[in-house]
Amino acid sequence: MAEAPRGKAIEVQAVAKHFGPFTALQSVTFDIHDNEFFTLLGPSGCGKTTLLRMLAGFEAPSEGTIRLHGRDIIDLPPHKRRVNTVFQSYALFPHMTLEQNIAFGLENLGWDSAQRKKRVGEMLEMVHMTRFAGRKPAQLSGGQRQRIALARALAPEPEVLLLDEPLSALDLKLRQAMRDELRTLQRQTGITFVFVTHDQEEALDMSDRICVLGDGLIQQIGTPDEIYEDPANRFVADFIGETNFFDVDVTTVNGDMATVRTPMGFDVTTFQKDAKIGARATMSLRPEKIGLEDQATGQVMEGRITNKNYMGGYTHYTVDVAGTELRVSKRNAISHSQSLDIGRVVKLGFRDDSARVLGQ
C-alpha cells in the first residue's frame, strides 16, 4: 500500500537573501513535510545557515514567502513562531540548574507551576538526564549539555525544531551516539526537524530527505539514497562521498540512458542527467562500486596500484589504468586479510549501471 501523502510543515517560495551587493541565497522554492527529518546540507557559505535563520525569524528574506502550516510567518517575530532553535553553542543559562533552564521558556509562555514541573520531568526523562536535574551546565559534558539544549527546545512542543550544526563541537564517538539520539527523539516526538550541517555522513545517516545547497542555490533535494546513488550534477556527486570523475564523449542518448566513450577506451551505457549526443560530459563512478581481482566484473581492465590507505573497515587504493587514475575502495571483510601491495598489477572492473553520466 502506498504511503499517504504528508502535509506541509514549511513552504519556502521564491525566497532570496541579499546583503548589500552580496547574494547569500538566490530564489529557492521547496516544501518540508510534517514529521520529517529534513537536512540542509552544503559547504560553508552556501546559504544553509542564512536559510535556517530566516525560518527562525532572525533574518528577514529580501524576497519571497515562508509559510508554517499554511500561515505566512514573514512578519512574525521569532518569539511568536512555534519554531525553536538548538544552536551549536547550546546557549544554556550558566547560572540556572538544568530544571530551571528547561522551565524558563515555559514560564515565559505562561505555563503554570504544575504544568511546568510535569513537562520538565518528562523532558529530563526523555533525554535520560533526570538524575542531573539540580546541576548547572558547567558540571556537564558536551553531550549532556546537548541533551539539555534539546530538552529545552522541545519542551514547549514547537511545530518545527531547527538545529544549527548542533553536533560539530562534539568528538567523533559522541557525535555518532548523538545522531542516534536525535533520530530517536524526532521519531518519539513526531516534530518536524530541520537540521543544518556540512557533514555528509550526518546527513545520510539521519535524514528522511536532504536539500543540497551550493552557491546559494538548491542543487538537489531527495532521500539519502537518491542523493548518493543518483546525483543531479557534478557538484552533488563531488560533495556527497567520494567519486571518480571522467570526461566522456556522449555517443547515444535513449531516454534516461546514454552511451559514452571513456578515456580508458571502452563504451559504457548507463543512466544519465541532461546528456546530449556529441557533447562532452562527466561520468561519476563511486570507489566502492569497483571490484578488484576476483570481484572484478562487467567492464574489466588491468591497472597498477600506485597508492593505498588502510582505514580499518576499508582499504582505499589508487590504481593507474592506462594513464587514468581510479580510486577503489575494498572492504576488509576478513580480519588480517592480505592487502594488495603498491606496484602490483591487478584486475579491476565495474558494472555499467554503477556509473552515472551527469549534468554539469
Coordinates of C-alpha atoms in Angstrom, one line a residue:
M1 CA 0.0 0.0 0.0
A2 CA 1.4 3.4 -0.9
E3 CA 2.3 5.8 1.9
A4 CA -0.3 8.5 2.5
P5 CA 0.9 12.0 1.5
R6 CA 2.1 14.1 4.4
G7 CA 1.1 17.7 5.0
K8 CA 3.4 20.6 4.5
A9 CA 5.0 21.9 7.7
I10 CA 7.0 24.6 5.9
E11 CA 6.6 26.1 2.5
V12 CA 9.5 28.2 1.1
Q13 CA 8.5 30.1 -2.0
A14 CA 11.0 32.1 -4.2
V15 CA 13.0 33.1 -1.1
A16 CA 16.2 35.1 -1.6
K17 CA 18.5 37.0 0.7
H18 CA 20.8 39.8 -0.2
F19 CA 23.4 41.5 2.0
G20 CA 24.1 44.7 0.0
P21 CA 25.7 43.6 -3.3
F22 CA 26.2 40.1 -2.0
T23 CA 23.6 37.4 -2.6
A24 CA 23.7 34.8 0.1
L25 CA 20.7 32.9 -1.2
Q26 CA 19.2 33.0 -4.6
S27 CA 15.5 32.4 -5.3
V28 CA 14.7 28.9 -3.7
T29 CA 11.4 27.1 -3.5
F30 CA 10.8 23.8 -1.6
D31 CA 8.5 22.2 1.0
I32 CA 9.3 20.4 4.2
H33 CA 6.8 17.7 5.3
D34 CA 5.1 17.2 8.7
N35 CA 7.1 14.9 11.0
E36 CA 10.1 14.9 8.6
F37 CA 13.8 14.9 9.4
F38 CA 14.9 17.4 6.7
T39 CA 18.5 18.4 6.3
L40 CA 20.1 21.4 4.7
L41 CA 23.5 20.3 3.6
G42 CA 26.3 22.2 1.9
P43 CA 29.7 23.7 2.2
S44 CA 30.5 26.9 4.2
G45 CA 28.9 30.0 2.5
C46 CA 26.3 28.0 0.6
G47 CA 23.3 29.7 2.3
K48 CA 22.1 27.0 4.6
T49 CA 22.5 28.9 7.9
T50 CA 21.0 32.0 6.3
L51 CA 18.0 29.9 5.3
L52 CA 17.7 28.4 8.8
R53 CA 17.8 31.9 10.3
M54 CA 15.0 33.1 8.0
L55 CA 12.9 30.1 9.1
A56 CA 13.6 31.1 12.8
G57 CA 12.8 34.7 12.2
F58 CA 16.3 36.0 13.0
E59 CA 16.7 37.2 9.4
A60 CA 14.1 38.6 7.0
P61 CA 14.0 37.4 3.4
S62 CA 14.8 40.0 0.7
E63 CA 12.2 38.3 -1.5
G64 CA 9.7 35.5 -1.2
T65 CA 7.4 33.9 1.3
I66 CA 7.7 31.4 4.1
R67 CA 4.6 29.6 5.4
L68 CA 4.3 27.5 8.6
H69 CA 1.4 25.1 8.3
G70 CA -0.2 27.4 5.7
R71 CA 0.3 30.6 7.6
D72 CA 2.6 33.3 6.3
I73 CA 5.2 34.0 9.0
I74 CA 7.4 36.5 7.2
D75 CA 6.2 39.4 9.5
L76 CA 6.1 37.3 12.7
P77 CA 8.9 37.9 15.2
P78 CA 10.8 34.8 16.4
H79 CA 9.0 34.5 19.8
K80 CA 5.6 34.4 18.1
R81 CA 6.6 31.5 15.7
R82 CA 6.0 28.0 17.1
V83 CA 9.6 27.3 16.0
N84 CA 12.5 26.6 18.4
T85 CA 16.2 26.6 17.6
V86 CA 19.1 24.5 19.0
F87 CA 22.4 26.3 18.5
Q88 CA 25.9 24.9 18.1
S89 CA 26.9 26.6 21.3
Y90 CA 23.8 25.2 23.2
A91 CA 23.1 28.7 24.7
L92 CA 22.2 27.3 28.1
F93 CA 21.9 29.8 31.0
P94 CA 25.0 29.1 33.1
H95 CA 23.6 30.4 36.4
M96 CA 20.5 28.1 36.2
T97 CA 20.1 24.5 37.0
L98 CA 19.0 22.1 34.3
E99 CA 15.4 22.1 35.6
Q100 CA 15.4 25.9 35.5
N101 CA 16.9 26.0 32.0
I102 CA 14.1 23.8 30.6
A103 CA 11.4 25.6 32.6
F104 CA 12.5 29.1 31.6
G105 CA 10.8 29.1 28.2
L106 CA 7.6 27.5 29.6
E107 CA 7.3 30.2 32.2
N108 CA 7.6 32.9 29.6
L109 CA 4.8 31.2 27.7
G110 CA 2.6 31.4 30.7
W111 CA 2.6 27.8 31.8
D112 CA 1.6 27.4 35.5
S113 CA 3.8 25.9 38.1
A114 CA 2.2 22.4 38.0
Q115 CA 2.3 22.2 34.2
R116 CA 6.0 23.4 34.1
K117 CA 7.1 20.8 36.7
K118 CA 5.3 18.0 34.9
R119 CA 6.8 19.0 31.5
V120 CA 10.3 19.5 32.8
G121 CA 10.2 16.0 34.4
E122 CA 9.0 14.5 31.1
M123 CA 11.8 16.2 29.2
L124 CA 14.5 15.2 31.6
E125 CA 13.3 11.6 31.4
M126 CA 13.2 11.7 27.6
V127 CA 16.8 12.8 27.3
H128 CA 17.9 10.4 30.2
M129 CA 19.0 13.3 32.4
T130 CA 16.6 13.1 35.4
R131 CA 19.3 12.4 38.0
F132 CA 21.2 15.5 36.9
A133 CA 18.3 17.9 37.3
G134 CA 19.8 20.0 40.0
R135 CA 23.2 20.5 38.3
K136 CA 24.3 23.5 36.3
P137 CA 25.6 23.4 32.7
A138 CA 29.3 23.8 33.7
Q139 CA 29.0 20.5 35.6
L140 CA 28.0 18.6 32.4
S141 CA 29.9 17.0 29.5
G142 CA 29.3 18.4 26.0
G143 CA 26.9 15.5 25.1
Q144 CA 24.9 16.1 28.3
R145 CA 24.7 19.9 27.6
Q146 CA 23.5 19.0 24.1
R147 CA 20.7 16.8 25.6
I148 CA 19.5 19.6 27.8
A149 CA 19.5 22.1 25.0
L150 CA 17.3 19.7 23.0
A151 CA 15.0 19.2 26.0
R152 CA 14.6 22.9 26.5
A153 CA 13.8 23.4 22.8
L154 CA 11.3 20.5 22.7
A155 CA 9.6 21.3 26.0
P156 CA 7.1 23.9 24.5
E157 CA 6.0 21.4 21.8
P158 CA 7.1 23.5 18.8
E159 CA 5.7 22.8 15.4
V160 CA 9.3 22.8 14.0
L161 CA 12.7 22.3 15.6
L162 CA 15.6 23.9 13.9
L163 CA 19.1 22.6 14.6
D164 CA 22.1 24.7 13.6
E165 CA 25.1 22.3 13.3
P166 CA 24.5 21.1 16.9
L167 CA 27.0 18.2 16.8
S168 CA 30.0 20.0 15.4
A169 CA 31.6 20.7 18.8
L170 CA 31.5 17.1 19.9
D171 CA 34.1 14.4 19.4
L172 CA 33.6 11.6 16.8
K173 CA 32.2 8.9 19.1
L174 CA 29.9 11.3 20.8
R175 CA 28.7 12.7 17.5
Q176 CA 27.8 9.2 16.3
A177 CA 25.9 8.5 19.6
M178 CA 24.1 11.8 19.4
R179 CA 23.0 11.1 15.8
D180 CA 21.1 8.1 17.0
E181 CA 19.6 10.0 19.9
L182 CA 18.4 12.9 17.7
R183 CA 16.8 10.5 15.3
T184 CA 15.1 8.6 18.1
L185 CA 13.9 11.9 19.6
Q186 CA 12.4 13.0 16.3
R187 CA 10.5 9.8 15.9
Q188 CA 9.3 9.9 19.5
T189 CA 8.0 13.4 19.4
G190 CA 6.8 13.5 15.8
I191 CA 8.0 17.1 15.5
T192 CA 9.5 18.3 12.2
F193 CA 13.3 18.6 12.5
V194 CA 15.2 20.9 10.2
F195 CA 18.9 20.1 10.6
V196 CA 21.8 22.2 9.2
T197 CA 25.2 20.5 8.6
H198 CA 28.2 20.4 6.3
D199 CA 28.9 16.8 7.3
Q200 CA 27.7 14.4 4.5
E201 CA 27.8 11.4 6.8
E202 CA 25.5 13.0 9.4
A203 CA 23.0 14.0 6.6
L204 CA 23.0 10.5 5.1
D205 CA 22.6 8.8 8.4
M206 CA 19.7 10.8 9.9
S207 CA 17.6 12.4 7.2
D208 CA 14.3 11.5 5.6
R209 CA 15.3 14.0 2.8
I210 CA 18.3 16.1 2.1
C211 CA 18.5 19.5 0.4
V212 CA 21.9 20.0 -1.0
L213 CA 22.8 23.7 -1.3
G214 CA 25.7 25.2 -3.3
D215 CA 26.4 28.8 -4.4
G216 CA 23.1 30.0 -2.9
L217 CA 21.1 27.6 -5.0
I218 CA 19.3 24.2 -4.4
Q219 CA 21.4 21.6 -6.3
Q220 CA 19.2 18.7 -5.4
I221 CA 16.5 17.5 -3.0
G222 CA 16.0 13.8 -2.3
T223 CA 16.2 10.9 0.0
P224 CA 19.7 9.9 1.2
D225 CA 20.0 7.0 -1.3
E226 CA 18.7 9.2 -4.2
I227 CA 21.3 11.9 -3.4
Y228 CA 24.1 9.4 -3.2
E229 CA 23.2 7.0 -5.9
D230 CA 21.7 9.4 -8.4
P231 CA 23.3 12.8 -8.0
A232 CA 21.8 15.5 -10.1
N233 CA 25.1 17.1 -11.2
R234 CA 28.8 17.1 -10.6
F235 CA 28.5 19.4 -7.6
V236 CA 26.3 16.9 -5.7
A237 CA 28.4 13.9 -6.7
D238 CA 31.6 15.6 -5.6
F239 CA 30.2 16.9 -2.3
I240 CA 28.5 13.7 -1.2
G241 CA 31.0 11.0 -0.5
E242 CA 33.9 10.2 -2.8
T243 CA 33.8 9.5 -6.5
N244 CA 35.9 9.1 -9.7
F245 CA 35.1 11.7 -12.4
F246 CA 35.8 11.1 -16.1
D247 CA 35.4 13.4 -19.1
V248 CA 33.5 11.3 -21.6
D249 CA 32.0 11.7 -25.1
V250 CA 28.3 11.0 -25.5
T251 CA 27.7 8.8 -28.5
T252 CA 24.0 7.9 -28.0
V253 CA 21.1 9.0 -25.8
N254 CA 17.9 7.0 -25.3
G255 CA 15.5 8.4 -22.7
D256 CA 17.3 8.4 -19.3
M257 CA 20.1 6.2 -20.7
A258 CA 23.3 7.3 -22.5
T259 CA 26.3 5.5 -24.1
V260 CA 29.6 7.2 -23.6
R261 CA 33.2 6.6 -24.7
T262 CA 35.5 6.6 -21.6
P263 CA 39.2 7.7 -21.5
M264 CA 40.0 4.0 -20.8
G265 CA 39.0 3.2 -24.4
F266 CA 35.7 1.4 -23.9
D267 CA 32.0 2.3 -24.0
V268 CA 29.6 2.5 -21.0
T269 CA 25.8 2.6 -21.2
T270 CA 24.2 3.9 -18.1
F271 CA 21.8 6.4 -16.5
Q272 CA 22.2 10.0 -17.5
K273 CA 21.2 13.5 -16.5
D274 CA 20.9 16.0 -19.3
A275 CA 23.4 14.4 -21.7
K276 CA 23.4 15.4 -25.4
I277 CA 24.7 13.4 -28.3
G278 CA 28.1 14.6 -29.5
A279 CA 28.8 16.6 -26.3
R280 CA 31.4 16.2 -23.7
A281 CA 30.0 15.1 -20.3
T282 CA 31.1 13.9 -16.9
M283 CA 30.8 10.3 -15.7
S284 CA 30.8 9.6 -12.0
L285 CA 31.8 6.2 -10.5
R286 CA 32.0 5.6 -6.8
P287 CA 35.1 3.8 -5.5
E288 CA 33.2 1.1 -3.7
K289 CA 31.4 0.2 -7.0
I290 CA 34.7 -1.0 -8.5
G291 CA 35.7 -4.6 -7.8
L292 CA 39.4 -5.8 -7.5
E293 CA 40.8 -9.2 -8.7
D294 CA 38.2 -11.9 -8.1
Q295 CA 35.5 -9.3 -7.6
A296 CA 36.2 -7.5 -10.9
T297 CA 33.1 -7.9 -13.1
G298 CA 31.5 -6.1 -16.1
Q299 CA 34.0 -3.7 -17.6
V300 CA 37.3 -5.4 -16.7
M301 CA 40.6 -3.7 -17.0
E302 CA 44.2 -4.0 -15.8
G303 CA 46.0 -1.4 -13.8
R304 CA 48.9 -0.8 -11.4
I305 CA 48.4 0.1 -7.8
T306 CA 50.2 3.4 -7.0
N307 CA 48.9 4.1 -3.5
K308 CA 46.9 2.6 -0.7
N309 CA 45.5 3.8 2.6
Y310 CA 44.3 1.4 5.3
M311 CA 41.2 2.8 7.0
G312 CA 40.0 -0.1 9.2
G313 CA 36.8 -1.2 7.6
Y314 CA 38.1 -0.4 4.1
T315 CA 41.4 -0.1 2.3
H316 CA 41.5 2.6 -0.3
Y317 CA 43.6 2.1 -3.4
T318 CA 44.7 4.3 -6.2
V319 CA 45.1 2.4 -9.4
D320 CA 46.6 3.7 -12.7
V321 CA 44.7 2.4 -15.7
A322 CA 46.5 3.5 -19.0
G323 CA 47.2 6.9 -17.5
T324 CA 43.8 7.3 -15.8
E325 CA 43.8 7.1 -12.0
L326 CA 41.0 5.3 -10.3
R327 CA 40.2 5.4 -6.6
V328 CA 39.0 2.0 -5.5
S329 CA 37.6 1.0 -2.0
K330 CA 37.9 -2.6 -0.9
R331 CA 36.0 -3.7 2.2
N332 CA 38.2 -5.6 4.7
A333 CA 35.6 -8.3 5.4
I334 CA 38.1 -10.8 6.8
S335 CA 40.4 -9.9 9.7
H336 CA 44.1 -9.6 8.8
S337 CA 43.3 -10.3 5.1
Q338 CA 46.2 -9.8 2.8
S339 CA 46.2 -6.3 1.3
L340 CA 47.4 -5.6 -2.3
D341 CA 50.9 -4.0 -2.5
I342 CA 51.8 -0.8 -4.2
G343 CA 53.2 -1.6 -7.7
R344 CA 51.1 -4.7 -8.1
V345 CA 49.3 -5.1 -11.4
V346 CA 45.6 -6.0 -10.7
K347 CA 42.3 -6.7 -12.5
L348 CA 39.5 -4.3 -11.7
G349 CA 36.0 -3.9 -13.1
F350 CA 32.6 -2.4 -12.6
R351 CA 29.1 -2.8 -14.0
D352 CA 27.8 -0.2 -16.4
D353 CA 24.8 0.6 -14.2
S354 CA 27.1 1.6 -11.3
A355 CA 28.3 4.7 -13.2
R356 CA 26.3 7.9 -13.8
V357 CA 26.5 10.4 -16.6
L358 CA 26.0 13.8 -15.0
G359 CA 24.8 17.3 -15.9
Q360 CA 27.4 20.0 -15.3

